[in-house]
PDB file of C-alpha atoms in Angstrom:
ATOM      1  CA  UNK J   1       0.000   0.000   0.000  1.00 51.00           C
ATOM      2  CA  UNK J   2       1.372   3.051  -1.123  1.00 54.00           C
ATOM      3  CA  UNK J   3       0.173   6.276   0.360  1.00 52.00           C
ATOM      4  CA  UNK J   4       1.041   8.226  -3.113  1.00 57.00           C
ATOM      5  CA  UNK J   5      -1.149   5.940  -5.314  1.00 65.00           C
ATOM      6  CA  UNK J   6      -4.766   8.298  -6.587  1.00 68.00           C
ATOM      7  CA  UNK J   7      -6.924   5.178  -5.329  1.00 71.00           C
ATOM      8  CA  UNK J   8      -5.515   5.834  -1.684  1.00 69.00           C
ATOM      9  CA  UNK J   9      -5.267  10.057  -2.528  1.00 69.00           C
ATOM     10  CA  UNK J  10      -8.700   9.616  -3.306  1.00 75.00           C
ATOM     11  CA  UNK J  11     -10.143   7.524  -0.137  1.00 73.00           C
ATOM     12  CA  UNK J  12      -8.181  10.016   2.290  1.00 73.00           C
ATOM     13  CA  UNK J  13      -9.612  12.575   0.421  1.00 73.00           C
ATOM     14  CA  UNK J  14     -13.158  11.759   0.970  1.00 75.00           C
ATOM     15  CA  UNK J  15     -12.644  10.666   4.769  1.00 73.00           C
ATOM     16  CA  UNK J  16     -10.861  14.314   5.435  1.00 73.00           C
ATOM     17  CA  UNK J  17     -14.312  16.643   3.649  1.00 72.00           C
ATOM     18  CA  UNK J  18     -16.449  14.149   5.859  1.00 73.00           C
ATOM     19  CA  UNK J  19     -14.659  14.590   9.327  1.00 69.00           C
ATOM     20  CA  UNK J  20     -14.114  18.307   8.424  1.00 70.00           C
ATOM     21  CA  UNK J  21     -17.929  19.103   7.795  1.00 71.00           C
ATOM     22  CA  UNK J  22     -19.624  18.097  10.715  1.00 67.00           C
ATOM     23  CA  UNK J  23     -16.127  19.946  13.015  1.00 63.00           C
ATOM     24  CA  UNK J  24     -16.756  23.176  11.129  1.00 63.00           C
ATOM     25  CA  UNK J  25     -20.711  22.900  11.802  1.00 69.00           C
ATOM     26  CA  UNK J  26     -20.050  22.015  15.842  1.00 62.00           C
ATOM     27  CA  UNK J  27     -17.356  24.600  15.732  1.00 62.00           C
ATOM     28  CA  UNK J  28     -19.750  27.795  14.255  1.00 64.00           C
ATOM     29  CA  UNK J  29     -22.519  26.558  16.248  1.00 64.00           C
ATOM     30  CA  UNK J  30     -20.327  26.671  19.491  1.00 61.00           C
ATOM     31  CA  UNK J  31     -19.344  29.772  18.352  1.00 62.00           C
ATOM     32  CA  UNK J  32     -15.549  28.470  18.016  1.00 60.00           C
ATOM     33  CA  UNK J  33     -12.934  31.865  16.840  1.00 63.00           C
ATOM     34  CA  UNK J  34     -12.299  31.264  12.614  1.00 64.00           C
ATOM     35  CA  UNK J  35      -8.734  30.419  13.503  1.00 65.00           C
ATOM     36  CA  UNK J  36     -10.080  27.043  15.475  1.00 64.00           C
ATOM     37  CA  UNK J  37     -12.125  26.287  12.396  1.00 65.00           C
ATOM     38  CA  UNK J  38      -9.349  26.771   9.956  1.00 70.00           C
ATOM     39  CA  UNK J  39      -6.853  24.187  12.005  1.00 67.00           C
ATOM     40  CA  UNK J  40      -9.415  21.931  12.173  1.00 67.00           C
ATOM     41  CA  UNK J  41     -10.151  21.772   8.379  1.00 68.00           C
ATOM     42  CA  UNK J  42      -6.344  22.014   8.122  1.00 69.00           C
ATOM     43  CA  UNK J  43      -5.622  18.785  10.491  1.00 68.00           C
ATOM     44  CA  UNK J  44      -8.867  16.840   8.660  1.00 70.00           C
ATOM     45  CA  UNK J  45      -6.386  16.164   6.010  1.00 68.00           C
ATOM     46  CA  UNK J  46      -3.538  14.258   7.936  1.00 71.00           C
ATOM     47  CA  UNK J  47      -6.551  12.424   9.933  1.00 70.00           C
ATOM     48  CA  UNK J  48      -7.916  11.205   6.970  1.00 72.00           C
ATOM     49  CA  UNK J  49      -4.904   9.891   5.502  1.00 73.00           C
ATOM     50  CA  UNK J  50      -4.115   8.035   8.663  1.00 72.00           C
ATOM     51  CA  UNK J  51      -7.924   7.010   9.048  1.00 73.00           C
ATOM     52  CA  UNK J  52      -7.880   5.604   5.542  1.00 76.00           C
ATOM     53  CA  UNK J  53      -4.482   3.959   6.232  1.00 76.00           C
ATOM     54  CA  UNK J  54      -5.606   1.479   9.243  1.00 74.00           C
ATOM     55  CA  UNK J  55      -8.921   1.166   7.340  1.00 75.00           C
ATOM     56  CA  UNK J  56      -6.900  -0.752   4.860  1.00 78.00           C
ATOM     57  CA  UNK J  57      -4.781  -2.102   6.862  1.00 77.00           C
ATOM     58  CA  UNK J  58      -7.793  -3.704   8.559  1.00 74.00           C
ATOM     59  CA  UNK J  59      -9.310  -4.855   5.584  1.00 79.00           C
ATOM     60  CA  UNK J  60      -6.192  -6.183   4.376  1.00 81.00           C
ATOM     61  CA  UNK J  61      -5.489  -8.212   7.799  1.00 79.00           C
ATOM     62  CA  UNK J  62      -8.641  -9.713   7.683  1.00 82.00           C
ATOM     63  CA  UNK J  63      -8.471 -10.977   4.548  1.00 85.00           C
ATOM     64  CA  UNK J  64      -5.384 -12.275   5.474  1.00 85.00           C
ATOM     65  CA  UNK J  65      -6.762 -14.022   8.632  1.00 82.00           C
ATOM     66  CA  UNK J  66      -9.295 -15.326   6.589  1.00 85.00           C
ATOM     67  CA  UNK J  67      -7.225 -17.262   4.244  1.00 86.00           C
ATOM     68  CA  UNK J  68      -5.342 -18.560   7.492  1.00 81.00           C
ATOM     69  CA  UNK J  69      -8.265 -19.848   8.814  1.00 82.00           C
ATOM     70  CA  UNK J  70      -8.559 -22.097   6.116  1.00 83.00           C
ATOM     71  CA  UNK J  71      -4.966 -23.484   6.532  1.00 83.00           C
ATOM     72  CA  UNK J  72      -5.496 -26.273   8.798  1.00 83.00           C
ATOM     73  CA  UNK J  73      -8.505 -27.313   6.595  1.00 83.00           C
ATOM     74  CA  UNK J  74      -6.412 -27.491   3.181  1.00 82.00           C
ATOM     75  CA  UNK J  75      -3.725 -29.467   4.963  1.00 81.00           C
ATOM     76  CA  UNK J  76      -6.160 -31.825   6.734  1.00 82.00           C
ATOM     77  CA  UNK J  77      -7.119 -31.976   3.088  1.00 81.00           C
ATOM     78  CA  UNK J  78      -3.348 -32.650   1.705  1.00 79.00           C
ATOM     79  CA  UNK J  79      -2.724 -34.880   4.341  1.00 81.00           C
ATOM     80  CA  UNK J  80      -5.344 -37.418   2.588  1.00 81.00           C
ATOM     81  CA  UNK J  81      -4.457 -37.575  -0.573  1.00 78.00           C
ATOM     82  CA  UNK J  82      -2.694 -40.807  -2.038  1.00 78.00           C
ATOM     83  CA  UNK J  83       1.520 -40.699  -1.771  1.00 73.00           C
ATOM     84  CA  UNK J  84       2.763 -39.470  -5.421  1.00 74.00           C
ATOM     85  CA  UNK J  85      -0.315 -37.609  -6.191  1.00 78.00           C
ATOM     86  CA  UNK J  86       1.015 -35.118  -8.959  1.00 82.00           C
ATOM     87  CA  UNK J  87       1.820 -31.780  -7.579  1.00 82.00           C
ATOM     88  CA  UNK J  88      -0.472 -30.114 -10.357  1.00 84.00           C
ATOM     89  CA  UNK J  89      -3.051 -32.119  -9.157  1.00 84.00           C
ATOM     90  CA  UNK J  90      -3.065 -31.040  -5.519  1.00 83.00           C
ATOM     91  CA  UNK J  91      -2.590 -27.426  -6.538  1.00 85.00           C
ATOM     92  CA  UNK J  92      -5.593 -27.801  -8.708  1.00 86.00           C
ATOM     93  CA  UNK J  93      -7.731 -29.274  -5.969  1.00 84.00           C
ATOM     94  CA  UNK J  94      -6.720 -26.295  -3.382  1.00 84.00           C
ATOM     95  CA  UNK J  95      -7.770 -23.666  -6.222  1.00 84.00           C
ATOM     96  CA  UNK J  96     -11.197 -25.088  -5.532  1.00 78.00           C
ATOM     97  CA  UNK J  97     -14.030 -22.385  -4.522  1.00 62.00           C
ATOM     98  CA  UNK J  98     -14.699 -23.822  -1.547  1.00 74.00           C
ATOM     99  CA  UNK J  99     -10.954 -22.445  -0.254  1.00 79.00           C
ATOM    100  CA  UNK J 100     -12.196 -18.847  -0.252  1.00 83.00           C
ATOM    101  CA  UNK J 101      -9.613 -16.250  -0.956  1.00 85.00           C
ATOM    102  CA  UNK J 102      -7.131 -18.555  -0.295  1.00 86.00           C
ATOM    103  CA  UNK J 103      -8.354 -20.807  -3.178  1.00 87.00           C
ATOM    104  CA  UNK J 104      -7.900 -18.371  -5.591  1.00 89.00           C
ATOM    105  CA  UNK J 105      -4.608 -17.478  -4.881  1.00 90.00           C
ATOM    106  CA  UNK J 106      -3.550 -21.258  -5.902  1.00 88.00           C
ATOM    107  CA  UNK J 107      -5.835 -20.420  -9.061  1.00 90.00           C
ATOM    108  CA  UNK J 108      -3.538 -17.883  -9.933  1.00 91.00           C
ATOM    109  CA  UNK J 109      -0.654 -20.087  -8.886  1.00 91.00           C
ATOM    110  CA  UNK J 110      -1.944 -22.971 -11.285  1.00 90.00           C
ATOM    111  CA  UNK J 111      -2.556 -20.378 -13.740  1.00 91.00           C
ATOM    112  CA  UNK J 112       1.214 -19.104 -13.927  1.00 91.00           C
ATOM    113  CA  UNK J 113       2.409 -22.944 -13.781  1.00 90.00           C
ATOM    114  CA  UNK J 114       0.034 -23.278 -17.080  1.00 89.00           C
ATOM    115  CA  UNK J 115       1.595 -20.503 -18.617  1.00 90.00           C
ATOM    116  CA  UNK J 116       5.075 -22.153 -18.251  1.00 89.00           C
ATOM    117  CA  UNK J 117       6.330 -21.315 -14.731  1.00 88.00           C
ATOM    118  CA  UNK J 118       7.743 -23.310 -12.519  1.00 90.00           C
ATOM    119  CA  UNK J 119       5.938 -24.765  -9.565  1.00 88.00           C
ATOM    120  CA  UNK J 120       8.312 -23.264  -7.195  1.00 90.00           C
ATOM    121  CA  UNK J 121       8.320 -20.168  -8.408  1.00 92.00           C
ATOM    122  CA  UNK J 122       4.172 -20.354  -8.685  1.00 91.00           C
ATOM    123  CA  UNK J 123       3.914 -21.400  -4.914  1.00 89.00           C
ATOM    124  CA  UNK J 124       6.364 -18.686  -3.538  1.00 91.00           C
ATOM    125  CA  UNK J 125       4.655 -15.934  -5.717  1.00 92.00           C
ATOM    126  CA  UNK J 126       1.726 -17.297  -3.030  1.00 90.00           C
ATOM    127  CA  UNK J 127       4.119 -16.429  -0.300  1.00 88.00           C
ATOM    128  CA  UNK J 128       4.855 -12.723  -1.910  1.00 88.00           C
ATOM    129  CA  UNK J 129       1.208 -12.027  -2.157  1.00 88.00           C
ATOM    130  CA  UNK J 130      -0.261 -13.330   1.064  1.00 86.00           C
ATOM    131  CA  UNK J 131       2.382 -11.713   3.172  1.00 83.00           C
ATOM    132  CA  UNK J 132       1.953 -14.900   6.071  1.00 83.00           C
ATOM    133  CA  UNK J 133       4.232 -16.228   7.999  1.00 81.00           C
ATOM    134  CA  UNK J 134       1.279 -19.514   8.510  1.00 82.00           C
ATOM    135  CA  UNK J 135       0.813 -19.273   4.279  1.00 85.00           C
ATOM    136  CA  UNK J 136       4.835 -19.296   4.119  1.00 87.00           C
ATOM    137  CA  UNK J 137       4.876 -22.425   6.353  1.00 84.00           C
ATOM    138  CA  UNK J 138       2.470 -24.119   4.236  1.00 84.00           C
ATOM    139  CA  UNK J 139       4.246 -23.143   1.136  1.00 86.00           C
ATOM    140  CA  UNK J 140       7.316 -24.441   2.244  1.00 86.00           C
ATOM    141  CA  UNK J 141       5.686 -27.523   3.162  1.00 82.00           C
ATOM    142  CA  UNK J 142       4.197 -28.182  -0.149  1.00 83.00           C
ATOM    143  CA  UNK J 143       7.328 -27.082  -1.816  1.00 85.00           C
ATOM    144  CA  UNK J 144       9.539 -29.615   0.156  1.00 83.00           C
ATOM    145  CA  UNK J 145       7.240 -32.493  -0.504  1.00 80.00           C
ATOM    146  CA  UNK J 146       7.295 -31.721  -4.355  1.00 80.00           C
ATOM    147  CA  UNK J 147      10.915 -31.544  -4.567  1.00 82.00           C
ATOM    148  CA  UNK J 148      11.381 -34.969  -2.307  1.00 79.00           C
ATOM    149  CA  UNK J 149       8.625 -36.563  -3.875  1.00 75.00           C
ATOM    150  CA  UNK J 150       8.333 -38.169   0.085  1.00 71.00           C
ATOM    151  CA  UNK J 151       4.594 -38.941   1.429  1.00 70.00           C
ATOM    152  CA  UNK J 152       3.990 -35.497   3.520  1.00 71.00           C
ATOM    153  CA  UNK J 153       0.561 -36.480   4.673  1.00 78.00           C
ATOM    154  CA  UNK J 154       1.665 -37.320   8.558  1.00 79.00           C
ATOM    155  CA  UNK J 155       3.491 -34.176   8.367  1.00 76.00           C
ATOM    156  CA  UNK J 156       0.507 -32.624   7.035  1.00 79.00           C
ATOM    157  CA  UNK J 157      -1.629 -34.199   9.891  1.00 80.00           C
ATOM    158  CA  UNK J 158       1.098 -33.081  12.599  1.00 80.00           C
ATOM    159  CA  UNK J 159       0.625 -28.874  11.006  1.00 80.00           C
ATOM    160  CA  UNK J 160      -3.009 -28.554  10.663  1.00 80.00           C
ATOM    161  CA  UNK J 161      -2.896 -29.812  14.439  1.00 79.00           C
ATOM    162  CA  UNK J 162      -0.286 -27.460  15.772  1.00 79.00           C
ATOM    163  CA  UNK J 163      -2.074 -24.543  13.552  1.00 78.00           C
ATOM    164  CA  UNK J 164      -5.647 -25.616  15.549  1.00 76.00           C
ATOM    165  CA  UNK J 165      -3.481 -24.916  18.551  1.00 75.00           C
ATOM    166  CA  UNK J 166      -1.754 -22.108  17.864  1.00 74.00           C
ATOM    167  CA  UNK J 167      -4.537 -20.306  16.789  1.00 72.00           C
ATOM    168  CA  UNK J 168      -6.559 -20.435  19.979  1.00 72.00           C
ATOM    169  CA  UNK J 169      -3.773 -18.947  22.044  1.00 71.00           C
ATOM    170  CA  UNK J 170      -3.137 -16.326  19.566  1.00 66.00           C
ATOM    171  CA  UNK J 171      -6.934 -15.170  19.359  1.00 70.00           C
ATOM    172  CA  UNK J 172      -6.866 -15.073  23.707  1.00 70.00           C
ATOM    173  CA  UNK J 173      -3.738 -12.746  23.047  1.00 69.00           C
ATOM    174  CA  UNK J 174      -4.992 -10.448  20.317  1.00 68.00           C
ATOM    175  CA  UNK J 175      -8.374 -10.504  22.819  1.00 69.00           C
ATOM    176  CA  UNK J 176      -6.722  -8.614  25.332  1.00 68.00           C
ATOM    177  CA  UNK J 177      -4.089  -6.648  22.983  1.00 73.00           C
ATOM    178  CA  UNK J 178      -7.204  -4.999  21.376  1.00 76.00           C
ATOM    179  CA  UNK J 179      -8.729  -4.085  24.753  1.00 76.00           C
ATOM    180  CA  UNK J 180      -5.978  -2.122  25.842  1.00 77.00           C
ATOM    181  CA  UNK J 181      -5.136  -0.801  21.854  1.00 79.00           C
ATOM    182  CA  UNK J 182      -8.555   0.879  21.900  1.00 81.00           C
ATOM    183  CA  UNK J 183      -8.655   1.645  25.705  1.00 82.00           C
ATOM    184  CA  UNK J 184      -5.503   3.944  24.686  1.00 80.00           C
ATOM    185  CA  UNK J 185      -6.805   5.711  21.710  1.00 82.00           C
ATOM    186  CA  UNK J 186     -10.369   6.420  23.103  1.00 84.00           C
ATOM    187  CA  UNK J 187      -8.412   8.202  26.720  1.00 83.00           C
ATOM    188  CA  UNK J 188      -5.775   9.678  24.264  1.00 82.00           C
ATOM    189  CA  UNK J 189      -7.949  10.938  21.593  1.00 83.00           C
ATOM    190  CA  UNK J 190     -11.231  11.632  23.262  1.00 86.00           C
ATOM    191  CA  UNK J 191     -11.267  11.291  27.321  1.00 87.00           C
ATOM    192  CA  UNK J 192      -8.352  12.688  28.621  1.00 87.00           C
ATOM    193  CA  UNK J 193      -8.363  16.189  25.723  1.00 88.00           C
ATOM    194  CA  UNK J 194     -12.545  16.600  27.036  1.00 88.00           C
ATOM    195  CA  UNK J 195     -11.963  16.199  30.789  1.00 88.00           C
ATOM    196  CA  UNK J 196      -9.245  18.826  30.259  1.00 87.00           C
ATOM    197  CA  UNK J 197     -10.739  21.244  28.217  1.00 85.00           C
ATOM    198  CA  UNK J 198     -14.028  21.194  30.417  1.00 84.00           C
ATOM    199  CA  UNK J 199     -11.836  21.810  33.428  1.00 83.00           C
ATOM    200  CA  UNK J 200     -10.598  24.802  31.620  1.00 82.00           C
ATOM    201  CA  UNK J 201     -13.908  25.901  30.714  1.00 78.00           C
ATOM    202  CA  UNK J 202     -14.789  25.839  33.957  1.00 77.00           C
ATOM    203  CA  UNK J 203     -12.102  27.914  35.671  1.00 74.00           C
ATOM    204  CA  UNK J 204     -12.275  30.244  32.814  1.00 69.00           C
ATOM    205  CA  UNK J 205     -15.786  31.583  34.053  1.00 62.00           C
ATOM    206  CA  UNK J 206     -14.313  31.828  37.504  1.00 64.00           C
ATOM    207  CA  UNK J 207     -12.856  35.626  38.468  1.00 57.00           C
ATOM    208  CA  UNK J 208     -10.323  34.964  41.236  1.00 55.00           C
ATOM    209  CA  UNK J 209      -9.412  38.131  42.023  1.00 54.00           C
ATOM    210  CA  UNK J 210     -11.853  38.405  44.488  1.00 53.00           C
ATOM    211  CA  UNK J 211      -9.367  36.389  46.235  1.00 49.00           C
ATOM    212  CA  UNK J 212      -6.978  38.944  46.817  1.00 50.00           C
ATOM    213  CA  UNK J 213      -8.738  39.778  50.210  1.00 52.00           C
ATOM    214  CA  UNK J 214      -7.645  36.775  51.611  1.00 46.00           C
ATOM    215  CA  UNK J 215      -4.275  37.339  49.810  1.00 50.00           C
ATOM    216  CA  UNK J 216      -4.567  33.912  47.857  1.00 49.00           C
ATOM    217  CA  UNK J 217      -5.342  34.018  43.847  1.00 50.00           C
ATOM    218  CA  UNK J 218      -4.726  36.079  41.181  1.00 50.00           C
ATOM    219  CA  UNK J 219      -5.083  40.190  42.480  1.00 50.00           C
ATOM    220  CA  UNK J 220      -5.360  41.779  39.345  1.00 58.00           C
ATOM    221  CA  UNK J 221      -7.125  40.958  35.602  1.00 58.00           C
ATOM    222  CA  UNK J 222      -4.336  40.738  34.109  1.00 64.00           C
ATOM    223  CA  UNK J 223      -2.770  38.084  36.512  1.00 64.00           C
ATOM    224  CA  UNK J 224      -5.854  36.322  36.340  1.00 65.00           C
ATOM    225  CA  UNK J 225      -5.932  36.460  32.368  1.00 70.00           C
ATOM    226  CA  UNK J 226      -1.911  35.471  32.699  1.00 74.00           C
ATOM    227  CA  UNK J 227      -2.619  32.594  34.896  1.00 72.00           C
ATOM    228  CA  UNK J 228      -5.648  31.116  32.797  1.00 74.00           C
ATOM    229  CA  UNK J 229      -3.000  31.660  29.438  1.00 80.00           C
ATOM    230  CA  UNK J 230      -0.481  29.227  31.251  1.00 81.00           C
ATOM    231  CA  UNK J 231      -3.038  27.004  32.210  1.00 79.00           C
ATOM    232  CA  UNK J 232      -4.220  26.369  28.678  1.00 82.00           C
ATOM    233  CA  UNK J 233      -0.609  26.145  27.570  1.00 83.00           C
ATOM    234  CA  UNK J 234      -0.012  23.385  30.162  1.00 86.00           C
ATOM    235  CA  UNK J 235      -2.853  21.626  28.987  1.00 85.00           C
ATOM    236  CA  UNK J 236      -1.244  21.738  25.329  1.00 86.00           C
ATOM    237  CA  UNK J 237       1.821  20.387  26.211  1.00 88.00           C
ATOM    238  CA  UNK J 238       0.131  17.894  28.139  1.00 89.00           C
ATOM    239  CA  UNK J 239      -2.315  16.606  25.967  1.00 89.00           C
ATOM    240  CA  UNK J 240       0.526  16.853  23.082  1.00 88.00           C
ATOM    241  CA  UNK J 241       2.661  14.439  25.138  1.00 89.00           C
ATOM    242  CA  UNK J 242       0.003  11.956  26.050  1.00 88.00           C
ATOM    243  CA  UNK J 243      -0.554  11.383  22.745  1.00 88.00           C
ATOM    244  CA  UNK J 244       3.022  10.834  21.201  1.00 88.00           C
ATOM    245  CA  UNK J 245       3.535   8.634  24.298  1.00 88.00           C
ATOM    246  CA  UNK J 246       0.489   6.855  23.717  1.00 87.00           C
ATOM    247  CA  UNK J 247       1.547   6.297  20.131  1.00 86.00           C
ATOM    248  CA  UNK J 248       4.828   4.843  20.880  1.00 87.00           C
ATOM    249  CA  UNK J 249       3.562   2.441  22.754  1.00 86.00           C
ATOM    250  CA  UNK J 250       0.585   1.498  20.618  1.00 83.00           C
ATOM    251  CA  UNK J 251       3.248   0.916  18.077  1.00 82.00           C
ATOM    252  CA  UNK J 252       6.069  -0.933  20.440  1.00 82.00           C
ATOM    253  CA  UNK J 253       2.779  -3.693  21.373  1.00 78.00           C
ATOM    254  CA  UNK J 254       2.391  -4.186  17.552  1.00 75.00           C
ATOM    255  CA  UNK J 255       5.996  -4.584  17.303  1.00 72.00           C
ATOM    256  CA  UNK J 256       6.565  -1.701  14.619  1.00 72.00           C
ATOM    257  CA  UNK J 257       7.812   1.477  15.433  1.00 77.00           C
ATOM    258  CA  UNK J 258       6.997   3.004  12.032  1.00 72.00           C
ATOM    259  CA  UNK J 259       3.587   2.988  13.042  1.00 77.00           C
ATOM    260  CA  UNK J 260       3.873   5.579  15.869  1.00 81.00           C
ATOM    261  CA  UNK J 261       4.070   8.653  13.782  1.00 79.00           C
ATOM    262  CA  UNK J 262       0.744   7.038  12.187  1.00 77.00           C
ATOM    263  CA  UNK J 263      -0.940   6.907  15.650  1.00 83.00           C
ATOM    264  CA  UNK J 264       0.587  10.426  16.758  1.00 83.00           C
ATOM    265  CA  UNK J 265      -0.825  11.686  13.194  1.00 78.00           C
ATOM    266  CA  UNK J 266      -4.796  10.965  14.211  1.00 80.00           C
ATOM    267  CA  UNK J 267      -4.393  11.313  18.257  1.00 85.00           C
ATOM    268  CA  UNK J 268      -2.371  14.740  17.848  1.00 84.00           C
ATOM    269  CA  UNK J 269      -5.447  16.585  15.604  1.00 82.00           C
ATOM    270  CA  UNK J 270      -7.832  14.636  17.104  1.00 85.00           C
ATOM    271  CA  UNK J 271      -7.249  15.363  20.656  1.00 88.00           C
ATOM    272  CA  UNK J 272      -6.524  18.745  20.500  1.00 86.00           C
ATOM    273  CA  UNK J 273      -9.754  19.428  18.431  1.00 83.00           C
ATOM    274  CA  UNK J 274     -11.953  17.632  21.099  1.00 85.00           C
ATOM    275  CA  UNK J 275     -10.092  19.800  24.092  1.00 84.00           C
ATOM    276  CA  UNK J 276     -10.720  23.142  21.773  1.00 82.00           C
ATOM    277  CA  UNK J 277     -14.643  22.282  21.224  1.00 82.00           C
ATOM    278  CA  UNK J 278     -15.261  21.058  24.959  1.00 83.00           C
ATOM    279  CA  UNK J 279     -13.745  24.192  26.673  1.00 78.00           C
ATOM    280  CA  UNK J 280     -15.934  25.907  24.697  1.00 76.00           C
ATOM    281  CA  UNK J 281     -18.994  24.940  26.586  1.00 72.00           C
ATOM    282  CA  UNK J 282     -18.651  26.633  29.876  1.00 60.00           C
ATOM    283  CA  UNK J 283     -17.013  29.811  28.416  1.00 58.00           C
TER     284      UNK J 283
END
């Protein structure tokens, strides 16, 4: 996926005019200043890139878990067939509708052997397109058995087994991985920018220098006005750091760094935008 292509352009495009209508309409009818509305049309842009990006990425890793999910099944399958079954044969069966996604992928693979490819170079053009470490398994499997001509089908048997296995603890894992993915981007992006910026709102409204009898608070306006302008600039720096800290480590429990500047690229906008329209409501 290439963030460059028009197709993707295009998508990002459509999910930054979306997100940026319905912030300018909340934003005039809080009666937000211009200059709020403008960085929030500004920042739709980068959000909808990134918003487009995990959209495919999601799509694209569950497809992906989908044709895993039919691994153990197609080896199962393998593992019956008669020793010295022609590899063609096996490949043809596997390109059957009833794989799914996955079938079709050895469709195209029986395709390019058809066409005068080898059938190594067919199966690992499987491995290049799927993008699994299970698939690459598999392939390899399939692979070593053509090129030994050995009966696989215990070896089959002993795979589809250990991926029934696997599989269970790795769905328990991701289970509680996406509870605590989510848990940080809502309090990143949503509850910890709104409890702040209502906090603000609320000791905006608040004229403390009617504390100065009791010689605590702000004595004059203009303390008072300095005060409130460090507050807010606290809450900035703040929010701005929650975010980019709660990226990193979004990315560090997927085990790819890259994706950090993704997350900090949708929490940054995103957080600051919800903090700007909630302090809004008590001032």
């Amino acid at each position: 996926m290439k963030f460059f292509e028009p197709e993707f352009l295009k998508r990002a495009s459509l999910i930054a005019i979306l997100l940026c209508i319905p912030a300018g309409a909340l934003t005039l009818y809080t009666n937000t200043e211009f200059l709020y509305i403008i960085i929030f049309c500004f920042c739709s842009l980068p959000t909808g890139i990134t918003l487009n990006y995990f959209l495919e990425q999601y799509l694209q890793e569950r497809a992906k878990r989908k044709k895993e999910d039919l691994i153990p099944d197609l080896l199962l399958q393998a593992s019956a067939f008669p020793a010295g079954m022609p590899i063609t044969k096996t490949i043809g069966f596997f390109s059957q509708t009833g794989f799914g996604k996955l079938g079709k992928e050895f469709q195209t693979a029986l395709e390019e052997i058809e066409k005068g490819a080898s059938i190594q170079k067919a199966l690992y053009n499987i491995k290049k397109r799927c993008k699994s470490s299970i698939i690459d398994r598999t392939i390899e499997l399939l692979v070593r058995g053509y090129e030994s001509g050995a009966d696989m089908s215990t070896v089959f048997r002993n795979t589809a087994e250990d991926f029934f296995a696997t599989k269970n603890i790795l769905r328990e894992r991701n289970a509680a991985l996406v509870v605590e993915k989510y848990t940080l981007l809502l309090a990143g992006g949503i509850i910890v920018p709104a409890v702040l910026g209502l906090l603000f709102g609320m000791v905006h409204g608040i004229d403390f220098t009617g504390l100065s009898e009791l010689e605590i608070g702000a004595t004059t306006a203009e303390q008072n006005s300095s005060l409130l302008q460090t507050i807010m600039l606290a809450n900035q720096i703040y929010i701005a750091e929650y975010a980019i800290l709660a990226s990193i480590f979004l990315a560090l429990q997927e085990g790819n760094t890259k994706k950090s500047f993704l997350y900090a690229l949708f929490l940054l906008p995103v957080s600051f935008a919800v903090n700007a329209i909630t302090k809004t409501i008590f001032i």
